[in-house]
CSV table of C-alpha atoms in Angstrom, one decimal:
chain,number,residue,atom,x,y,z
A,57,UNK,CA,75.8,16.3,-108.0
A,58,UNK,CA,78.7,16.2,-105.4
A,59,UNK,CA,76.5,18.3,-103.3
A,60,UNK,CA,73.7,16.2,-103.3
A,61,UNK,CA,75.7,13.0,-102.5
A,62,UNK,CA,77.2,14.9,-99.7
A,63,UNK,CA,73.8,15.6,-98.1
A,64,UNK,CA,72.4,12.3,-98.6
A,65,UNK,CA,74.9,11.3,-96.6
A,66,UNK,CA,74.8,13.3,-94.0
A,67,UNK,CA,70.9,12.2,-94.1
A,68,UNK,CA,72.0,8.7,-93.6
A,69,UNK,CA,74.8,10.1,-90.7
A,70,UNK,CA,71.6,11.9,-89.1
A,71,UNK,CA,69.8,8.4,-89.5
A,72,UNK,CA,72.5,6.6,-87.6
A,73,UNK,CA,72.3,8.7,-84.6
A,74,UNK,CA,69.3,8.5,-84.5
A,75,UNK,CA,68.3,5.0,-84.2
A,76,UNK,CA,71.4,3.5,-82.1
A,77,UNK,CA,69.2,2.5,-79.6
A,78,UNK,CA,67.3,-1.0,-79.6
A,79,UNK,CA,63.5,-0.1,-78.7
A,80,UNK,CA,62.1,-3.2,-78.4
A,81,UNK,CA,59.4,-4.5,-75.5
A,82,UNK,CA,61.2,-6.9,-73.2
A,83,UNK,CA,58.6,-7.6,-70.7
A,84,UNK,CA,54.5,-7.1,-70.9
A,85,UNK,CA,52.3,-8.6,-68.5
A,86,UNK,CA,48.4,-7.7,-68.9
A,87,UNK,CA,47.8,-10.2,-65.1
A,88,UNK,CA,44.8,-11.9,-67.5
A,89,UNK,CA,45.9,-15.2,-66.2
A,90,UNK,CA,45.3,-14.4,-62.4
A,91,UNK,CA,42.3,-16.8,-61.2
A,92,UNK,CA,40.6,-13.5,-59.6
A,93,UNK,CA,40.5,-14.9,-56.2
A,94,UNK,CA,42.9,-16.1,-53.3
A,95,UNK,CA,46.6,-16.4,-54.2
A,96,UNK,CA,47.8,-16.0,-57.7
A,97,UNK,CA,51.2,-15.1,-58.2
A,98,UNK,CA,52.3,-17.7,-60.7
A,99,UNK,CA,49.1,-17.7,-63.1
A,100,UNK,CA,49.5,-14.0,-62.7
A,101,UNK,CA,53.0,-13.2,-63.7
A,102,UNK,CA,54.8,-16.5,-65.4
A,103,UNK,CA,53.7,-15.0,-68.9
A,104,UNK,CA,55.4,-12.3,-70.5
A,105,UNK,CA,53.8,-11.2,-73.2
A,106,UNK,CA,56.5,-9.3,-75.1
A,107,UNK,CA,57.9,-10.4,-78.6
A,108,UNK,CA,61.6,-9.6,-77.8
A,109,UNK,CA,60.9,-11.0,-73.7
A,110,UNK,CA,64.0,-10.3,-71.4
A,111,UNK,CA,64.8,-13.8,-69.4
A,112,UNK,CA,64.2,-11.7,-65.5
A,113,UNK,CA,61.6,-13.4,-63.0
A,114,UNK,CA,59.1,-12.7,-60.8
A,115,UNK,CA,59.6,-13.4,-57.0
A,116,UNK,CA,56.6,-12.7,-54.4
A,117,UNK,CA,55.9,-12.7,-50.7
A,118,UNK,CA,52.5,-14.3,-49.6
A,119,UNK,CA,49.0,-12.8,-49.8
A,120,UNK,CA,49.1,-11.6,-53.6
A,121,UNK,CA,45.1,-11.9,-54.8
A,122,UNK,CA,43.3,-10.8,-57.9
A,123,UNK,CA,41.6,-8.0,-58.3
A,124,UNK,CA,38.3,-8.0,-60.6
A,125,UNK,CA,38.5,-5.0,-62.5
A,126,UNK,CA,41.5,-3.5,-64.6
A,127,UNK,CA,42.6,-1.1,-66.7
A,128,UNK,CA,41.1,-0.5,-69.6
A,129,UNK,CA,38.1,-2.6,-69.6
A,130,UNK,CA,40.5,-5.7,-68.5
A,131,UNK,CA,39.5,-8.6,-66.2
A,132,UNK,CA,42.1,-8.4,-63.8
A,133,UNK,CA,44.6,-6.2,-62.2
A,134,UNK,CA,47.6,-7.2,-60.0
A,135,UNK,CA,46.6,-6.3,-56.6
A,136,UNK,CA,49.8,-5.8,-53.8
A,137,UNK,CA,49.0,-5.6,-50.5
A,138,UNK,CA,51.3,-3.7,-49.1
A,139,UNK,CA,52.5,-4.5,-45.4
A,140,UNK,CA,56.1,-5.3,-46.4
A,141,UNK,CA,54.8,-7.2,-49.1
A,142,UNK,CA,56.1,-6.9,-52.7
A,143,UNK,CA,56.3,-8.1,-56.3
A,144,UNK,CA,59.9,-7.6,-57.7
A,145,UNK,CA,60.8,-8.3,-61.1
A,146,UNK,CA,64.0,-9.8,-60.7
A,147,UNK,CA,66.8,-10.0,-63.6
A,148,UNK,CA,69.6,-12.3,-64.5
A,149,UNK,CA,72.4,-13.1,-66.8
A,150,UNK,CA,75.8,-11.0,-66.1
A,151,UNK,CA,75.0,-8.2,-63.3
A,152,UNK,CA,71.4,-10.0,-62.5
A,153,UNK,CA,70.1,-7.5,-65.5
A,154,UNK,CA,67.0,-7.3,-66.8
A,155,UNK,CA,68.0,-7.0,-70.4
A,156,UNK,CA,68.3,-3.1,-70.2
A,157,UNK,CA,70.6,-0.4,-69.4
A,158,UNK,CA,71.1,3.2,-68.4
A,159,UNK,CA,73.2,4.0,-71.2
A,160,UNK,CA,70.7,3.2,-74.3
A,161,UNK,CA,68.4,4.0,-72.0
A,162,UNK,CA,64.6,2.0,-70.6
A,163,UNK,CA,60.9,3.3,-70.7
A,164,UNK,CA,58.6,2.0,-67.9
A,165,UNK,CA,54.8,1.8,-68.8
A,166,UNK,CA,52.0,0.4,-66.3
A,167,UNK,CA,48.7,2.0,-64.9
A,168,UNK,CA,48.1,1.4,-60.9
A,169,UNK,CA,45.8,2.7,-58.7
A,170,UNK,CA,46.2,3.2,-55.1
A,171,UNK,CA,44.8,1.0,-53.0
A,172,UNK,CA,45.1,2.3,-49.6
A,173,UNK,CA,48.7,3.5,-48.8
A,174,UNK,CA,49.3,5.2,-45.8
A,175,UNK,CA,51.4,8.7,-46.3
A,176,UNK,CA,55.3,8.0,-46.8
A,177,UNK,CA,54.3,4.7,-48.3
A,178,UNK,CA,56.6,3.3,-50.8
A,179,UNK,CA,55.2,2.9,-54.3
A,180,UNK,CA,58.0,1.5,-56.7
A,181,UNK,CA,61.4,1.3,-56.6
A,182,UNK,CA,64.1,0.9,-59.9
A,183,UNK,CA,67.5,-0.8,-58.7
A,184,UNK,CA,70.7,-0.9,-60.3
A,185,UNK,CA,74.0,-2.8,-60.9
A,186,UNK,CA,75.8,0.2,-59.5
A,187,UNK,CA,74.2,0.0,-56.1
A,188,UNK,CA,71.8,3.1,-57.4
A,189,UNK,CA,67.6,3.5,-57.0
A,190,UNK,CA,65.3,5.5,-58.0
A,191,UNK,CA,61.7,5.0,-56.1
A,192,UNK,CA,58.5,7.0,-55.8
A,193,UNK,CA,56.9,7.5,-52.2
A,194,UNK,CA,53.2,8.7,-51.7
A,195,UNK,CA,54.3,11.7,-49.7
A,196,UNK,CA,50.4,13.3,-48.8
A,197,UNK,CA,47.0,12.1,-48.3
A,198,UNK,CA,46.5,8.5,-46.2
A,199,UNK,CA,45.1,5.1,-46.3
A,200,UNK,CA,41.3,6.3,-46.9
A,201,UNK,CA,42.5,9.0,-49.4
A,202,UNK,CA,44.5,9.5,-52.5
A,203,UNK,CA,47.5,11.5,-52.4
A,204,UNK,CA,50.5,12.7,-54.2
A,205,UNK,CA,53.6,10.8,-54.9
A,206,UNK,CA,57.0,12.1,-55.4
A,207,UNK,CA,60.0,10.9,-57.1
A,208,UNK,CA,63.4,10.4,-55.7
A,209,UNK,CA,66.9,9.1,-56.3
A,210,UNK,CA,69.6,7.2,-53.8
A,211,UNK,CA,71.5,10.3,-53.3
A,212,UNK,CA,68.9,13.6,-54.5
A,213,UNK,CA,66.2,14.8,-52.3
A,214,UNK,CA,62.5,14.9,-54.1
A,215,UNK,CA,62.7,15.8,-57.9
A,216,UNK,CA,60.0,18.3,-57.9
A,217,UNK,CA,58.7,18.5,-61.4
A,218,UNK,CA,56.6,15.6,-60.2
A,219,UNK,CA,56.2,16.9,-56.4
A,220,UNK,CA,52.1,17.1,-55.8
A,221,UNK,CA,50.7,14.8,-58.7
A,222,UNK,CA,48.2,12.4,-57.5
A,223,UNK,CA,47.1,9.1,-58.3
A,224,UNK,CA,43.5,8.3,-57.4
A,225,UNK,CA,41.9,5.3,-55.6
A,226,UNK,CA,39.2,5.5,-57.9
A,227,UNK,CA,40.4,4.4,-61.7
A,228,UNK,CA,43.9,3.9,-62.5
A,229,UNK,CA,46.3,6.5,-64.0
A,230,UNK,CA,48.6,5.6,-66.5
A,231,UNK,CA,52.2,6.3,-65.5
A,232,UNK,CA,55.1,6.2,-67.9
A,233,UNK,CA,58.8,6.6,-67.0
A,234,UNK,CA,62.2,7.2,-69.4
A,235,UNK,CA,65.5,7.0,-68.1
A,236,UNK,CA,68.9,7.4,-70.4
A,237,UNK,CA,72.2,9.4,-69.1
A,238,UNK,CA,71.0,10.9,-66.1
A,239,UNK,CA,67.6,12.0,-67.1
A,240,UNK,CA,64.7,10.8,-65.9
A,241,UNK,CA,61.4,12.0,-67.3
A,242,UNK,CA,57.9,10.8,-65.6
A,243,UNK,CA,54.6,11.2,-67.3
A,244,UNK,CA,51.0,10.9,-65.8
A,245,UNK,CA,48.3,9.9,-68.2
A,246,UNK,CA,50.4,11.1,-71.2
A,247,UNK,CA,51.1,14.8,-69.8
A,248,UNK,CA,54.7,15.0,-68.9
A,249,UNK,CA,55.5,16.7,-65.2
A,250,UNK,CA,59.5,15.1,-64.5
A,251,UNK,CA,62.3,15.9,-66.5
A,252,UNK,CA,65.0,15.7,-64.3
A,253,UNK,CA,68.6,15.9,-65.0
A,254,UNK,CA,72.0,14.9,-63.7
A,255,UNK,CA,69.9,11.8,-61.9
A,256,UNK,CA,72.2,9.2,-60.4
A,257,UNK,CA,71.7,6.2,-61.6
A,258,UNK,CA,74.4,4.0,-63.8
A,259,UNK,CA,74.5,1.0,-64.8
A,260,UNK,CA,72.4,-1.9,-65.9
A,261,UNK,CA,68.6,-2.1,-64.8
A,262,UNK,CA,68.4,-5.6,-62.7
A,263,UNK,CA,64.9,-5.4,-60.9
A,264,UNK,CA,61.9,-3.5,-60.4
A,265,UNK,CA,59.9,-3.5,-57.2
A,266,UNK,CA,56.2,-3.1,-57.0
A,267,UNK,CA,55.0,-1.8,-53.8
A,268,UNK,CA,58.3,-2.5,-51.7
A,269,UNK,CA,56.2,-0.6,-48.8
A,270,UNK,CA,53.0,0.6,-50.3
A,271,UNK,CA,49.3,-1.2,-51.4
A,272,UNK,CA,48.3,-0.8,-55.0
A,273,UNK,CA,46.8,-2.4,-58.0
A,274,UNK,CA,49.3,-2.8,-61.3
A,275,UNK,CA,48.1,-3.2,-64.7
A,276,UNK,CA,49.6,-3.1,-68.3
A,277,UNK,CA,53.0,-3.5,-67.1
A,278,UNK,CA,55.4,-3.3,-69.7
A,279,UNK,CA,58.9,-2.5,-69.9
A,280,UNK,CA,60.9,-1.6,-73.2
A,281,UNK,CA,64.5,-0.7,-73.7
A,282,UNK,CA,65.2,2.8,-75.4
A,283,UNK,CA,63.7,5.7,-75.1
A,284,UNK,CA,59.8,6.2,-75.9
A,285,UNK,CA,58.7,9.4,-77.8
A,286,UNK,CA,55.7,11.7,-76.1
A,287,UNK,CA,53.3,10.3,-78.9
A,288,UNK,CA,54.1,6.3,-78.2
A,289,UNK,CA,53.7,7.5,-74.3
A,290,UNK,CA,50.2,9.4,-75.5
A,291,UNK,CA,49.1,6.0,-76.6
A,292,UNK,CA,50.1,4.0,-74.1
A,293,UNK,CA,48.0,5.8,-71.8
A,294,UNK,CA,45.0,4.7,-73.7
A,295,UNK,CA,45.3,1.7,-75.0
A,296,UNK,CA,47.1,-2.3,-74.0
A,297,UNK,CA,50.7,-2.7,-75.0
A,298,UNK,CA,49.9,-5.5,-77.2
A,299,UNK,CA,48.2,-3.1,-79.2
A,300,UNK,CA,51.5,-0.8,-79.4
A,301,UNK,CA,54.5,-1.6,-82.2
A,302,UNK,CA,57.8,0.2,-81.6
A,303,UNK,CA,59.0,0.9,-85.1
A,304,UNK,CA,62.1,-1.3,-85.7
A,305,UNK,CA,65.6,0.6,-85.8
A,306,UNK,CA,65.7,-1.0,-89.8
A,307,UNK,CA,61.9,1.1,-90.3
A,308,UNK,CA,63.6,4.6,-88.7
A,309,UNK,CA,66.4,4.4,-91.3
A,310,UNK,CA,64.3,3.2,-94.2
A,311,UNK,CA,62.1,6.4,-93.8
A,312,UNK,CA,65.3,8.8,-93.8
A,313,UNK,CA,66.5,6.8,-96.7
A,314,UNK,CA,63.0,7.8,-98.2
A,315,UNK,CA,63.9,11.4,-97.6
A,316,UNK,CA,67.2,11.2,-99.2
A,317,UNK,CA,65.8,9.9,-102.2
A,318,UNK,CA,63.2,12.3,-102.7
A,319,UNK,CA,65.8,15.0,-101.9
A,320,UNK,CA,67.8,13.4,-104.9
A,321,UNK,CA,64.9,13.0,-107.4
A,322,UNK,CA,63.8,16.7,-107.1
A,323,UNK,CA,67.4,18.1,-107.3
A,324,UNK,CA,67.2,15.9,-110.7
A,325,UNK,CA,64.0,17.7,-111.7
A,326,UNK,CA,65.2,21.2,-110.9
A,327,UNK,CA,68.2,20.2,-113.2
């Protein structure tokens, strides 16, 4: 009997570690709310969709319009321009953060589609409270072509796990991204090509920049703190994030408690 106490508890010490992270979705915006035409910056972005919503807001130059066909079937994407222009989700609170930190980690889900960047065009760009950034560049093809983008950090040259993967101009591509500790994993369409290690970036995540020197079209943009799994990325690349449930930390434990029961009822039976 001692020995099965002892293993329970070790279940329930395994069930710790695992869930000391808070997933949760902080910020979800599907851009349904964008009028389609001329500028839309406020109908598009002043709703977060998320259950748990972080408290960060947008800020925009001029010349953000709709674009009339999304992801997924959706009405709308969020079209940016490019030409200096750029959507930034902005944090705020103590260190300006968005709600999320490097230490428990942040996933970062969104299709886009490229709408014309020249080569060496800026895509995205994550900043930090330590000064840090990590920020994908379209680093082949041009502004009548699709090309490659690659991944880099403030102080590492191109990560090259990622180094050559496109993302078209016609349809969008789903691109997921996990960062916790120094790694940083990126995923296109559910098929994992980054997972990079030693990555410098510390601190707490306090905005995200959307086309800082690029032209694209966002959709599905969701942010979540803690790490996702490869089958909630799998999903995500097929379906809206309203449609996607994190399983609560209390839900992860409950199911090794399961285990540790059953554990104790057949140890009973084999007595």
């Amino acid at each position: 009997m001692k020995k099965t106490l002892l293993s329970i508890s070790a279940l329930f010490a395994l069930s710790a570690g695992i869930v000391q992270a808070d997933t949760s979705l902080r910020y979800h915006y599907d851009f349904e709310k964008i009028s389609g035409t001329g500028s839309g910056t406020a109908a598009a972005v002043n709703y977060n969709l998320a259950e748990n919503p972080g408290t960060g807001m947008w800020t925009a130059s001029s010349g953000w319009v709709g674009w009339s066909s999304g992801a997924l079937g959706s009405n709308f994407a969020f079209n940016c321009p490019g030409g200096g222009a750029k959507l930034t989700l902005q944090g705020s609170g103590p260190n300006n953060s968005l709600g999320v930190n490097t230490t428990d980690g942040f996933s970062l889900s969104f299709f886009v589609k490229d709408n014309g960047s020249a080569q060496y065009a800026n895509m995205f760009q994550l900043n930090s409270s330590n000064g840090n950034r990590i920020f994908s560049q379209k680093d082949s093809g041009s502004a009548t072509a699709s090309g490659s983008w690659q991944f880099y950090s403030g102080t590492q040259s191109g990560l090259d796990g990622w180094k050559g993967t496109t993302v078209p101009m016609t349809g969008f591509a789903h691109i997921a991204l996990t960062f916790q500790n120094g790694t940083l994993q990126v995923y296109r369409d559910g098929t994992q090509f980054l997972n990079a290690t030693g990555v410098n970036f510390s601190g707490e995540l306090t905005s995200i920049a959307l086309t800082p020197g690029g032209t694209a079209a966002f959709d599905e943009f969701a942010l979540y703190s803690g790490v996702l799994n490869q089958e909630e990325i799998t999903y995500l690349a097929s379906h809206p994030a309203k449609d996607f449930t994190v399983p609560e930390p209390a839900t992860a434990t409950l199911g090794l408690a399961g285990l540790a029961l059953l554990a104790l009822r057949r140890r009973r039976r084999a007595a």
